[in-house]
Amino acid sequence: TLLSAWGWGWVRTLEKVVERNIPLVIFGTGVQPLDFHWKGMGRVTEKNKKLLKRIVEKAELVGVRGPQSLKTLREVGCENRIEIVGDLSLSYPVRRIKKSEGLIGINFGKTNNVLFGNSDRKVFEEVRKICLYLKENGFEVRLFSVWIEDNALQRELSKSLELKFEKFRKVDGTLNFMGKFEVVVGEKLHSIIFSSILSIPFFSLAY
């Protein structure tokens, strides 16, 4: 999710692109809802809304990830043609990998406590219970990360329960080890997207 009305990150880069009249195409990105906010990362203001509108209306083509992204752009006043093209990672070509029977992949991580319940530590404890239950019932559990910022929490849990942990790699490497999972329990969006690419049944932890 690269676009927002927070006035930080990629929006500042794109502001320079627009100022220099460099041709711009927006294709497959998400847009943060106006009521969603990461602590310490800017804030929604009328000035930042206008900046986002100016960037989007300067683009020669705009394709966003989903209806929520389209809704947000309309809310900041974008009137140009905007298409919903989906998440482009779903089109990633992969080879089929033989599944390992009873191998369950589990993904969770850091949100800076911006989630239902406002506590990453609470999620940690609940995931720990899931892992214990699966181990006690004869399943092999493998923790895995799809974002480097999630590695610390996953490594902590892997040590406490003596579980294997797959840290984030490049996309091909991540798909290679995920392809062996029989089922995935995932918190982060791309753990679920990668599961879809690999035709792995999954449980998504909405947060």
mmCIF file of N, CA and C in Angstrom, residues 15-24 58 60:
data_model
loop_
_atom_site.group_PDB
_atom_site.id
_atom_site.type_symbol
_atom_site.label_atom_id
_atom_site.label_comp_id
_atom_site.label_asym_id
_atom_site.label_seq_id
_atom_site.Cartn_x
_atom_site.Cartn_y
_atom_site.Cartn_z
ATOM 1 N N GLU A 15 5.434 13.336 -5.505
ATOM 2 C CA GLU A 15 5.286 14.791 -5.609
ATOM 3 C C GLU A 15 6.400 15.368 -6.476
ATOM 4 N N LYS A 16 7.618 14.868 -6.301
ATOM 5 C CA LYS A 16 8.745 15.333 -7.114
ATOM 6 C C LYS A 16 8.582 14.914 -8.572
ATOM 7 N N VAL A 17 8.041 13.697 -8.782
ATOM 8 C CA VAL A 17 7.786 13.214 -10.146
ATOM 9 C C VAL A 17 6.816 14.152 -10.865
ATOM 10 N N VAL A 18 5.745 14.526 -10.182
ATOM 11 C CA VAL A 18 4.736 15.411 -10.768
ATOM 12 C C VAL A 18 5.317 16.797 -11.034
ATOM 13 N N GLU A 19 6.100 17.306 -10.086
ATOM 14 C CA GLU A 19 6.701 18.635 -10.252
ATOM 15 C C GLU A 19 7.618 18.694 -11.468
ATOM 16 N N ARG A 20 8.257 17.577 -11.807
ATOM 17 C CA ARG A 20 9.189 17.530 -12.940
ATOM 18 C C ARG A 20 8.501 17.091 -14.240
ATOM 19 N N ASN A 21 7.190 16.936 -14.192
ATOM 20 C CA ASN A 21 6.412 16.519 -15.368
ATOM 21 C C ASN A 21 6.901 15.204 -15.962
ATOM 22 N N ILE A 22 7.316 14.295 -15.103
ATOM 23 C CA ILE A 22 7.720 12.959 -15.535
ATOM 24 C C ILE A 22 6.471 12.104 -15.713
ATOM 25 N N PRO A 23 6.324 11.400 -16.839
ATOM 26 C CA PRO A 23 5.141 10.561 -17.043
ATOM 27 C C PRO A 23 4.970 9.565 -15.891
ATOM 28 N N LEU A 24 3.728 9.407 -15.435
ATOM 29 C CA LEU A 24 3.449 8.585 -14.256
ATOM 30 C C LEU A 24 2.314 7.613 -14.530
ATOM 31 N N LYS A 58 -2.680 13.509 -12.155
ATOM 32 C CA LYS A 58 -1.605 13.715 -13.125
ATOM 33 C C LYS A 58 -1.180 12.412 -13.809
ATOM 34 N N GLU A 60 -1.119 9.101 -16.026
ATOM 35 C CA GLU A 60 -1.693 8.779 -17.320
ATOM 36 C C GLU A 60 -2.605 7.564 -17.244
#
